[in-house]
Tab-separated table of C-alpha atoms and ligand atoms in Angstrom:
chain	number	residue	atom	x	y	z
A	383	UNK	CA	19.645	-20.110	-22.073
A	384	UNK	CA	19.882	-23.638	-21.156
A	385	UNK	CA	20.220	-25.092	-18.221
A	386	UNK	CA	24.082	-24.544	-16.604
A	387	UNK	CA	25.547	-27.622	-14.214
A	388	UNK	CA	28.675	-26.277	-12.377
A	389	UNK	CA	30.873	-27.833	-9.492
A	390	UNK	CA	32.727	-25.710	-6.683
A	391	UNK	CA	31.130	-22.367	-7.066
A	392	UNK	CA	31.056	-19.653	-4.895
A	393	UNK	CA	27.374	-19.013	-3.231
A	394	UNK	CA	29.287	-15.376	-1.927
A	395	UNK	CA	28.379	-13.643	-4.423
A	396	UNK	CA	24.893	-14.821	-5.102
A	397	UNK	CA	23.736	-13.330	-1.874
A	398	UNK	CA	23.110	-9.953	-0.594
A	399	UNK	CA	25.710	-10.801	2.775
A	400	UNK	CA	28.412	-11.926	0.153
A	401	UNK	CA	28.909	-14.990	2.898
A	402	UNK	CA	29.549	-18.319	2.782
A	403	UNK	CA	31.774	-21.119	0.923
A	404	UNK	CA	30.773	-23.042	-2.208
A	405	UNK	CA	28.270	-24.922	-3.492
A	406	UNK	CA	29.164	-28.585	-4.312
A	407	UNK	CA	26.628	-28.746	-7.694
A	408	UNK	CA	24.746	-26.103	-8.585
A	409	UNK	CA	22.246	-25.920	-11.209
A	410	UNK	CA	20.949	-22.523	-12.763
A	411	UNK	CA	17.436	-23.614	-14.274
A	412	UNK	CA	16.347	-20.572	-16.879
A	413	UNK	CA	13.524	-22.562	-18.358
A	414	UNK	CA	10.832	-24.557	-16.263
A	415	UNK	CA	10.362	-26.747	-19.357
A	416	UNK	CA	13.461	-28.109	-18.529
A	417	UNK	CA	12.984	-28.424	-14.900
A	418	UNK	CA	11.886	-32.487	-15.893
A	419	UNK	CA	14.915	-33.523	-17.258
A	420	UNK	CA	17.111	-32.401	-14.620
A	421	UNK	CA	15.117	-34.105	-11.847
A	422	UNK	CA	15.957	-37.533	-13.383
A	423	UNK	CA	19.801	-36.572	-12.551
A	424	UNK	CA	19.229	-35.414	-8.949
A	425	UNK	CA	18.220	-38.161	-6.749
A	426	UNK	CA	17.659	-36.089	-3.429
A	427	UNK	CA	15.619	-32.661	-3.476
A	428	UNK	CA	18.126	-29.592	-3.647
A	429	UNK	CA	18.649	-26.493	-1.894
A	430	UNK	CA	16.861	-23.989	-3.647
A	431	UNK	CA	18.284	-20.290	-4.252
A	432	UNK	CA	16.628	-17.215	-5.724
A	433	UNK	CA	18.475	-13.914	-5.368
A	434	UNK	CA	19.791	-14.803	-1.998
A	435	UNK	CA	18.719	-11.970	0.027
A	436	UNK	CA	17.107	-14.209	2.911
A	437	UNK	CA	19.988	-16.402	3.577
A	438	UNK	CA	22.997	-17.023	5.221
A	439	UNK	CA	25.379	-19.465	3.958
A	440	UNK	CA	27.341	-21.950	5.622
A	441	UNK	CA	31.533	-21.022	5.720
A	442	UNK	CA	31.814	-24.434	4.529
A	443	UNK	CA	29.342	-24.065	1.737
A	444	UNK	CA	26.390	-26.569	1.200
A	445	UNK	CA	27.311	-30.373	0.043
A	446	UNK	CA	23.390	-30.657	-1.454
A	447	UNK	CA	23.107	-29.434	-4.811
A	448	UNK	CA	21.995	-26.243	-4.975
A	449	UNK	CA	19.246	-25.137	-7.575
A	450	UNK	CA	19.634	-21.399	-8.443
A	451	UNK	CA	15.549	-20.159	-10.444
A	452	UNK	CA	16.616	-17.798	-12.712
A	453	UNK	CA	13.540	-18.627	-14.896
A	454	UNK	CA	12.119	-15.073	-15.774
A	455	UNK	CA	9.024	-13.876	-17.279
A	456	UNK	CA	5.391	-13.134	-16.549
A	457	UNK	CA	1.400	-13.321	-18.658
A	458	UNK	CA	-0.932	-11.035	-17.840
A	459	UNK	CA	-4.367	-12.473	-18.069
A	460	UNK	CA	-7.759	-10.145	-19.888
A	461	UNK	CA	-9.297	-8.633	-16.534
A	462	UNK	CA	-12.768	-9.961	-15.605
A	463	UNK	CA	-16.130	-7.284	-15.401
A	464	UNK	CA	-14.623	-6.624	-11.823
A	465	UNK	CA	-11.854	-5.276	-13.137
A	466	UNK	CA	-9.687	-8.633	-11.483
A	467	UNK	CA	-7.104	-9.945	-13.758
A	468	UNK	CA	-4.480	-12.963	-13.271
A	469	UNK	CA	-0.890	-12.513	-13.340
A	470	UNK	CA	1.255	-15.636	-14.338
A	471	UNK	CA	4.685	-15.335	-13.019
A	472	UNK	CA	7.829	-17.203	-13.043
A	473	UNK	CA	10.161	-18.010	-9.965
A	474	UNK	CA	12.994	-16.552	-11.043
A	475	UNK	CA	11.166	-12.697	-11.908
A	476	UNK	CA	12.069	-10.394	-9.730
A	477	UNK	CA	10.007	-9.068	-7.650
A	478	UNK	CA	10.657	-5.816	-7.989
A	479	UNK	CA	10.459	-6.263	-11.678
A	480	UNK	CA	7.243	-7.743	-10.906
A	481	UNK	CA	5.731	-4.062	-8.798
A	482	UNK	CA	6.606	-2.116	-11.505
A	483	UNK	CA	5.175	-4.167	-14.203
A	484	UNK	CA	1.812	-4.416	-11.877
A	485	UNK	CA	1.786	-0.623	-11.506
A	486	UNK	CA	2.538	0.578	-14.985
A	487	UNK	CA	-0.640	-1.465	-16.031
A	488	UNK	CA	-2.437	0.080	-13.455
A	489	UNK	CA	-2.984	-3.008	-11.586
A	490	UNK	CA	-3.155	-2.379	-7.431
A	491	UNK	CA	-2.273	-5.110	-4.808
A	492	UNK	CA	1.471	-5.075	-4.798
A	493	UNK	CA	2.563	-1.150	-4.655
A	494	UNK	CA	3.481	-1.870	-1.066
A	495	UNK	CA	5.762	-4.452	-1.505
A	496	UNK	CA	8.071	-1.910	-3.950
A	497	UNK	CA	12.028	-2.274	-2.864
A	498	UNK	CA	11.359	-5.558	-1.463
A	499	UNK	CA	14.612	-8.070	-2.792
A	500	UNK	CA	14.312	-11.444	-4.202
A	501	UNK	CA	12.549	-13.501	-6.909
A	502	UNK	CA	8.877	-13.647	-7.187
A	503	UNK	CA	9.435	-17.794	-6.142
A	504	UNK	CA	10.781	-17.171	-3.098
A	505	UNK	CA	7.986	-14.557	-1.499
A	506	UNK	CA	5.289	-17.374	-0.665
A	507	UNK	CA	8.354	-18.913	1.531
A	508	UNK	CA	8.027	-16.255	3.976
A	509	UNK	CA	4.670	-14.717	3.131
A	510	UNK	CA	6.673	-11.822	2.107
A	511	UNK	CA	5.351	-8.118	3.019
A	512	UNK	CA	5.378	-4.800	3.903
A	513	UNK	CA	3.614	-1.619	5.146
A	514	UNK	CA	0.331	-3.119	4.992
A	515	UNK	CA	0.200	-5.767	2.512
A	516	UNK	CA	1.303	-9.319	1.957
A	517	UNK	CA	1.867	-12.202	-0.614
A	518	UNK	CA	-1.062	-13.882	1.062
A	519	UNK	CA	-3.605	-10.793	-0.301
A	520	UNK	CA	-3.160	-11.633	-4.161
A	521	UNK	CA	-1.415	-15.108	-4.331
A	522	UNK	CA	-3.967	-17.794	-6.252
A	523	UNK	CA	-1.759	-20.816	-6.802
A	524	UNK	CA	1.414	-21.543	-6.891
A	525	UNK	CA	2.776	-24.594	-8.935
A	526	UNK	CA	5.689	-26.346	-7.630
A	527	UNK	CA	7.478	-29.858	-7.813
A	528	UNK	CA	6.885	-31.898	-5.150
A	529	UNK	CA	9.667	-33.923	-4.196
A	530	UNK	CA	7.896	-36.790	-1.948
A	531	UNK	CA	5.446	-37.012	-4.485
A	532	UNK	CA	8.206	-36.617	-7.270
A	533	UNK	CA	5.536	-34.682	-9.806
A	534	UNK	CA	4.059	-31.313	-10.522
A	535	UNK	CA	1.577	-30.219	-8.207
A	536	UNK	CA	-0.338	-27.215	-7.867
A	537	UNK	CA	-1.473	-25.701	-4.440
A	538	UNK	CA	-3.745	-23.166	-3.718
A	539	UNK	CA	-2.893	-20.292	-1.889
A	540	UNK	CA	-4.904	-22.215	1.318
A	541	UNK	CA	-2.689	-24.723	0.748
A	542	UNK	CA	0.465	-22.673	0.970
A	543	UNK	CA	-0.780	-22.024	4.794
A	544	UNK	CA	0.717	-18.339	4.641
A	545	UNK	CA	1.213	-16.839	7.912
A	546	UNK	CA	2.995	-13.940	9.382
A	547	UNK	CA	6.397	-14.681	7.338
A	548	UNK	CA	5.463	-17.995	7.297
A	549	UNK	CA	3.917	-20.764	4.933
A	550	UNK	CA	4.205	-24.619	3.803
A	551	UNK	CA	7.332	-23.703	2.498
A	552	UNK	CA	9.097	-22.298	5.354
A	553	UNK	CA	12.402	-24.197	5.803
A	554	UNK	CA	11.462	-27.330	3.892
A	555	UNK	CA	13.327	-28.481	0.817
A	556	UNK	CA	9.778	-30.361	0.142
A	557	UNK	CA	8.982	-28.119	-2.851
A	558	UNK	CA	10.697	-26.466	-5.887
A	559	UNK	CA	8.733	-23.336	-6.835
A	560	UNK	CA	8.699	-23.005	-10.781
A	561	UNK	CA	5.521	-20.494	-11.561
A	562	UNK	CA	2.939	-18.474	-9.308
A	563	UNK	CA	-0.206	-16.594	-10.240
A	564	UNK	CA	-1.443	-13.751	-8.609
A	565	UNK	CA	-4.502	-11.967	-8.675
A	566	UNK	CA	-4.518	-8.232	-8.869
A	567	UNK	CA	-7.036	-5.381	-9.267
A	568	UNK	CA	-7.243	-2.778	-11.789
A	569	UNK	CA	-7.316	0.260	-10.342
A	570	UNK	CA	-5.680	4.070	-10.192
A	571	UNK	CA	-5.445	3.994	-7.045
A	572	UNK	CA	-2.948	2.311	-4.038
A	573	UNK	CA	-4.851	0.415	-1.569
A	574	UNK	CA	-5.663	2.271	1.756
A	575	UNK	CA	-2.244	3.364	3.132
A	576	UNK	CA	-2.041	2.299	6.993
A	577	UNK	CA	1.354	2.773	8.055
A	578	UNK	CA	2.530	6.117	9.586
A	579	UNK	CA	5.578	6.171	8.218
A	580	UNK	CA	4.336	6.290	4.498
A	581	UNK	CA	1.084	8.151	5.519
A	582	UNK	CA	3.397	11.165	6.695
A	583	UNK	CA	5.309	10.782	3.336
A	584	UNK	CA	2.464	11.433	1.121
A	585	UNK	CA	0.887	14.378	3.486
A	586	UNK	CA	-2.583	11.974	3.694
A	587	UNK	CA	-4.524	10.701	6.732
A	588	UNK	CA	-4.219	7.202	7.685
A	589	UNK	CA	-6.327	5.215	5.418
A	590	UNK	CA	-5.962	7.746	2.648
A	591	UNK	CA	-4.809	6.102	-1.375
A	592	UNK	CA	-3.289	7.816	-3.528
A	593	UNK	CA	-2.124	7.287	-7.168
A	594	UNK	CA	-0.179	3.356	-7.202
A	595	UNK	CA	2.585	4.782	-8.404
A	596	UNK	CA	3.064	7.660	-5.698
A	597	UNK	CA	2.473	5.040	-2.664
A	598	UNK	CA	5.282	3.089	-4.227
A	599	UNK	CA	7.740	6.097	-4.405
A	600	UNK	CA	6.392	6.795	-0.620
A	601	UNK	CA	7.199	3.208	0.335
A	602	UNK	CA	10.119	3.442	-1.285
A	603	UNK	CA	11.767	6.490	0.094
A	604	UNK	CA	10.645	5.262	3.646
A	605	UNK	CA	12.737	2.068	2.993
A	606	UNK	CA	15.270	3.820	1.731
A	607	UNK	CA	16.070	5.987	5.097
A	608	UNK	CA	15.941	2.370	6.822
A	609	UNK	CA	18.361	0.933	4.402
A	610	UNK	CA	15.788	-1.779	3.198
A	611	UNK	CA	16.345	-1.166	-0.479
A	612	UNK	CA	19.323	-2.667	-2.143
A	613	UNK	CA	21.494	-0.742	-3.202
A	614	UNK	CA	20.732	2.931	-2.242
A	615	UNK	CA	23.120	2.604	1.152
A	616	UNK	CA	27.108	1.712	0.077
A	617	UNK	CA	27.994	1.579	3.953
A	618	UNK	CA	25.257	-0.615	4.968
A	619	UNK	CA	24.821	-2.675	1.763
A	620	UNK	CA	25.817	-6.022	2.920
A	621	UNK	CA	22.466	-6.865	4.256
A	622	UNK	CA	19.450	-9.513	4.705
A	623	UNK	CA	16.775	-6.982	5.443
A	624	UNK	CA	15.159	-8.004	8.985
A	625	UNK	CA	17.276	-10.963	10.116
A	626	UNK	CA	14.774	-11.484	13.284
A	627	UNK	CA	10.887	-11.916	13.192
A	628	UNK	CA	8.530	-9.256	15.296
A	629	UNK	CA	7.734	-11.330	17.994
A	630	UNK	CA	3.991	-11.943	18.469
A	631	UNK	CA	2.405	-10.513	21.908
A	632	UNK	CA	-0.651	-11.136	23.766
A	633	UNK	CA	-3.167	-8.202	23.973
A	634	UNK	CA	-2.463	-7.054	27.703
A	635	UNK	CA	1.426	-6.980	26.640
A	636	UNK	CA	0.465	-5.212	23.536
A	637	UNK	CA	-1.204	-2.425	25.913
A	638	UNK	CA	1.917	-2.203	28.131
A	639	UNK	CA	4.090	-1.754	25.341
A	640	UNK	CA	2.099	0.723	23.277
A	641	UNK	CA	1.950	2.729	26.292
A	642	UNK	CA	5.583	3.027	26.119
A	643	UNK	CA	5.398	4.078	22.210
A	644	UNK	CA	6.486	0.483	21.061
A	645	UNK	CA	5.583	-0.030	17.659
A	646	UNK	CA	2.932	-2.694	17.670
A	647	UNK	CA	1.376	-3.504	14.488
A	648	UNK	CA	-1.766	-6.377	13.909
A	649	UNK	CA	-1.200	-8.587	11.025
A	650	UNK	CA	-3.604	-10.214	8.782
A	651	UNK	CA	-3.075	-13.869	10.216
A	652	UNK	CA	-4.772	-12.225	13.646
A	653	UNK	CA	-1.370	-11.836	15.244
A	654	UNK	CA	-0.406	-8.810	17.005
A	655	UNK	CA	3.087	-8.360	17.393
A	656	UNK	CA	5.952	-5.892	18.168
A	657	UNK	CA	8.722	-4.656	16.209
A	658	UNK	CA	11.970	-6.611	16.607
A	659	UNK	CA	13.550	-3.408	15.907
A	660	UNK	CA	12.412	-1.308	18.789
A	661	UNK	CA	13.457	-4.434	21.171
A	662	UNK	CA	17.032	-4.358	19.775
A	663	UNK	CA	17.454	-0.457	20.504
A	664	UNK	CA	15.876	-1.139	23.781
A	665	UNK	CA	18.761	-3.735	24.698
A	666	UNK	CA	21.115	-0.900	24.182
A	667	UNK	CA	22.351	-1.636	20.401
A	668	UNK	CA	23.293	1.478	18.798
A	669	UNK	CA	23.086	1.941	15.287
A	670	UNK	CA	26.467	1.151	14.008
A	671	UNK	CA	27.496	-0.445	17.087
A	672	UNK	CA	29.999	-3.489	16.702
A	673	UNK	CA	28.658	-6.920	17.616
A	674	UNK	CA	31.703	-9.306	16.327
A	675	UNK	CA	35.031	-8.760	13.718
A	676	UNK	CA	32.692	-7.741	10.440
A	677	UNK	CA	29.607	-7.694	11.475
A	678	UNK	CA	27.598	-4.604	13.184
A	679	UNK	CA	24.386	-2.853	13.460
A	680	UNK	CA	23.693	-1.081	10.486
A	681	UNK	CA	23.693	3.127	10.715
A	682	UNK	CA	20.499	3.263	9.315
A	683	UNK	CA	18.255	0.958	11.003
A	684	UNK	CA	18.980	-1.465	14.036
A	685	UNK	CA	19.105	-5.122	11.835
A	686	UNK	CA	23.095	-6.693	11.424
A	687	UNK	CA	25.039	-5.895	8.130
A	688	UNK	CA	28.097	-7.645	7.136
A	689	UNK	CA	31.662	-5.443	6.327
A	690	UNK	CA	35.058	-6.374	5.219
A	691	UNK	CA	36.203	-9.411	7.029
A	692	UNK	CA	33.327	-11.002	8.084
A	693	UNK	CA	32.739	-14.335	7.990
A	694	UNK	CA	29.105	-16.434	7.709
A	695	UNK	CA	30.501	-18.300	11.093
A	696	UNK	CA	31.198	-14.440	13.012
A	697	UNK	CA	26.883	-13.435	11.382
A	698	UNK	CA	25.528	-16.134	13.291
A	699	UNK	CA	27.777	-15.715	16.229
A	700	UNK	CA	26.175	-11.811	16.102
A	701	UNK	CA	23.109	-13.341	15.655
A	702	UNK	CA	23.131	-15.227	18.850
A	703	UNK	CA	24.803	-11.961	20.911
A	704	UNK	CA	21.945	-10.060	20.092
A	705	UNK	CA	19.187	-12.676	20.202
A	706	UNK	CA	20.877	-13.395	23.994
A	707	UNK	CA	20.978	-9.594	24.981
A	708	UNK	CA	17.361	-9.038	23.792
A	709	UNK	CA	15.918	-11.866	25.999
A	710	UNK	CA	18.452	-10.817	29.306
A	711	UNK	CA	16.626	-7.071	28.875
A	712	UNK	CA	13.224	-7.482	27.412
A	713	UNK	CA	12.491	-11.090	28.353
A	714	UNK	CA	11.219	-11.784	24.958
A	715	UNK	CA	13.027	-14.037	22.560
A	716	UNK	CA	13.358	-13.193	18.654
A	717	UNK	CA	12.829	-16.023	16.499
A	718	UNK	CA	15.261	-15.762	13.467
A	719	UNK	CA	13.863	-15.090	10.150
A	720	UNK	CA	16.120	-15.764	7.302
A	721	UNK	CA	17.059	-18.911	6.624
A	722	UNK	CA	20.785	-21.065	7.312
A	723	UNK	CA	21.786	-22.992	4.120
A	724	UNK	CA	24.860	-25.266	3.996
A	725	UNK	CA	26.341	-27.566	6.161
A	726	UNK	CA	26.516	-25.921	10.038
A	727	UNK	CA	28.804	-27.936	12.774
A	728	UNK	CA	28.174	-25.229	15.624
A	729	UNK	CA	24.995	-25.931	18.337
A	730	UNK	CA	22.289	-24.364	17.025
A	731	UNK	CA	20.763	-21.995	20.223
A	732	UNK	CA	16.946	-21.671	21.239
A	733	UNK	CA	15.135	-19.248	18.939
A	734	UNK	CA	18.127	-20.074	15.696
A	735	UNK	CA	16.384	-21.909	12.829
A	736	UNK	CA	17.926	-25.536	11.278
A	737	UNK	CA	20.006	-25.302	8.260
A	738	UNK	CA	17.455	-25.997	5.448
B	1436	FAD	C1	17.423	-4.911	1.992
B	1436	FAD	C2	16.392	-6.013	2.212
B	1436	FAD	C3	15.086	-5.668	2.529
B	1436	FAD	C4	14.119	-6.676	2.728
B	1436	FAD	N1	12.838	-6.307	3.030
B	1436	FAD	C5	11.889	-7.246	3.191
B	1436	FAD	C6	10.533	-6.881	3.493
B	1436	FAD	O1	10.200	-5.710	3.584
B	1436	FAD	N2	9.623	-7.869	3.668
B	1436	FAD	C7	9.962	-9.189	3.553
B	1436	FAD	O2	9.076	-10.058	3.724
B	1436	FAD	N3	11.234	-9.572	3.255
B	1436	FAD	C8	12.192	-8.640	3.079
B	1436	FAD	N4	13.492	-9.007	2.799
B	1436	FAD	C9	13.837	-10.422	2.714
B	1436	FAD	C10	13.845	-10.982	1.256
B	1436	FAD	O3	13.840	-9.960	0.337
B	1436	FAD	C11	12.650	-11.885	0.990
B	1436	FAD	O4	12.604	-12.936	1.919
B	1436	FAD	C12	12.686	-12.476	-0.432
B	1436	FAD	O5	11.475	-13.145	-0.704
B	1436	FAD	C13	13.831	-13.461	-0.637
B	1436	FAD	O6	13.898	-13.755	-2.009
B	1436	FAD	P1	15.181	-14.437	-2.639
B	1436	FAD	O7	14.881	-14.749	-4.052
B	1436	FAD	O8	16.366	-13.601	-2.377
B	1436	FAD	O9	15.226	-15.778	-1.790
B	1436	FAD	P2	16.522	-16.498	-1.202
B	1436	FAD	O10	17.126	-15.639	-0.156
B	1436	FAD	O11	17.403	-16.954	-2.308
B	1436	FAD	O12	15.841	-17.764	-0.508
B	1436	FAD	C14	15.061	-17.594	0.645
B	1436	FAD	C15	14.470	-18.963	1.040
B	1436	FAD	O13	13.508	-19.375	0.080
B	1436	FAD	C16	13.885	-20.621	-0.515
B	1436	FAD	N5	13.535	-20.504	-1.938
B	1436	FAD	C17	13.893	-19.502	-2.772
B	1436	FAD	N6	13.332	-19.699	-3.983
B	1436	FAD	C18	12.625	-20.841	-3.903
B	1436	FAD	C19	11.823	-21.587	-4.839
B	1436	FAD	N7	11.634	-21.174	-6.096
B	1436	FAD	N8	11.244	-22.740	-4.412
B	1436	FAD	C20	11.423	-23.192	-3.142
B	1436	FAD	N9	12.152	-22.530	-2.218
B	1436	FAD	C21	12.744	-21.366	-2.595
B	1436	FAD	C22	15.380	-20.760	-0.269
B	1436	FAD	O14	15.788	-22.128	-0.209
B	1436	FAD	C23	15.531	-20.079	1.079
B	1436	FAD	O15	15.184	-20.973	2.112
B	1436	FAD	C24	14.480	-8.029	2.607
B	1436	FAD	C25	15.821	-8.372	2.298
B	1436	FAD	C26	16.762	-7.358	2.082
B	1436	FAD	C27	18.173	-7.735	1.728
């Protein structure tokens, strides 16, 4: 399919919150050959979108043009003596396209990240993981178009800087992700499961592996009870997944807090840090409990979910109730994770991230 230029249209429905007004332009590249020509007819560097599950759009939509990847496809490499073997991926793939392909070729390194959202473009952004592993573990290269530079470019997985849902990327319209390669490891078996949760699933010690394909159902019903799979919820299905980081904590905090059965995970960038979850019960949100008109805590898992009647302007004004209520009864303040797109006229609080 070629490349579609459209005026006026609804960003709603090309996110996961079904928020937010229109976008001025927006361009739906399928091809990355044809990524060139349409960079001659847009003079400033646009808002990307993937499948919108990270984002929350402005009511009054976003006056940048907005780039939509819906380039798809992947090439798997031959794998080396070591049994390592390069995966060539598009932006637009899905990600969870991407896990199952990776598992039914018996390749390990991405089973945890099964049920994840999104296109396979977007998870560098935020270093995108889950019960134990991360973009960072497999991601090579990714190759982009470089806006300031106004060429191709292609950065190393160093140079992506990926941190705890963090990288280069992270709320800069600097670079247009068009491909990625990853390298994964062929192998029966799941890498060491480490989280509880999934552990308890499969009836295996911490540490244990098991087949790839039965971590990723384990993963996947886990999410499921949480809500953190599209789809399998219909009351809670207007969702972004986490919408607040796990704060990072010192060790003697750590201590304090594990002694009161916080969860407190370590992540592979050397930060320790504690769920964002367990703070929001502790400052008295409920599951299901109202925050503004449309917008709640979900009944499965204590992150905000959209309803009927909610409006992008009421999510962020939930986002700032809770971020408020956290720091007045924990004294820590959540940093927001997903990202604001559009044009925003409301004060943006301490701890709330700038439009991209
Ligand atoms: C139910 C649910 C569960 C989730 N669980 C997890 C989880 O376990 N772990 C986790 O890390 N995340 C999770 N997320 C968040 C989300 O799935 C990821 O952040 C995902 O990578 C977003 O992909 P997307 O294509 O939807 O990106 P979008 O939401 O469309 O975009 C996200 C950001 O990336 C930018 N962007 C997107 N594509 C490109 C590109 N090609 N080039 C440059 N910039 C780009 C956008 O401008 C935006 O700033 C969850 C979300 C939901 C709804």
């Amino acid at each position: 399919m070629r490349t579609r230029v459209s005026h006026g249209v609804p960003l709603a429905p090309m996110t996961t919150l079904g928020l937010g007004g229109p976008a001025s332009v927006l361009v739906e590249l399928h091809d990355s050959a044809e990524f060139v020509e349409l960079v001659g007819s847009c003079p400033d560097s646009p808002v990307c979108l993937g499948s919108g599950s990270n984002v929350l759009v402005s009511d009054l939509g976003c006056d940048s043009p907005v780039l939509r990847l819906c380039n798809q496809g992947l090439r798997i490499g031959t794998p080396d003596a070591d049994g390592r073997v390069l995966v060539e991926v598009q932006a637009g793939h899905l990600l969870t396209d991407l896990v199952e392909t990776a598992i039914a070729e018996g390749f390990s390194g991405m089973e945890m990240l099964a049920g994840i959202p999104g296109t396979a473009g977007a998870t560098p952004i935020q270093n995108v993981g889950a019960y134990g592993q991360e973009v960072s573990d497999t991601l090579v290269e990714v190759r982009a178009w470089d806006w300031v530079l106004g060429r191709h470019v292609t950065l190393s997985a160093r140079e992506c800087d990926l941190r705890h849902r963090s990288s280069v990327f992270k709320r800069s319209r600097r670079w247009t992700l068009l491909s990625l390669v990853f390298a994964l490891r062929r192998s029966e078996l799941s890498a060491p499961v480490t989280y509880g949760a999934v552990t308890d699933v499969l009836g295996i010690p911490v540490g244990g592996r098991v087949p790839l394909a039965e971590a990723a159902e384990a993963v996947l019903t886990v999410r499921r009870r949480k809500g953190m799979v599209l789809g399998c919820t219909e009351t809670d299905r207007r969702s972004v997944g986490s919408v607040f980081l796990s704060p990072e904590i010192d060790p003697a905090h750590a201590r304090r807090l594990g002694a009161r059965n916080a969860p407190v995970n370590s992540f592979p960038d050397g930060s320790t840090r504690v769920s964002a979850s367990w703070l929001i019960q502790q400052s008295g949100f409920g599951l299901n409990s109202p925050i503004v008109d449309g917008v709640r805590i979900s009944s499965l898992h204590p992150t905000l979910v959209a309803d009927a009647g909610a409006s992008a302007t009421a999510f962020r004004e939930a986002i700032e109730i809770v971020l408020q209520q956290v720091l007045r009864c924990t004294g820590v303040r959540l940093t927001v994770e997903i990202d604001l797109l559009g044009t925003w006229h409301t004060a943006r609080e301490p701890g709330a991230p700038e439009p991209v």
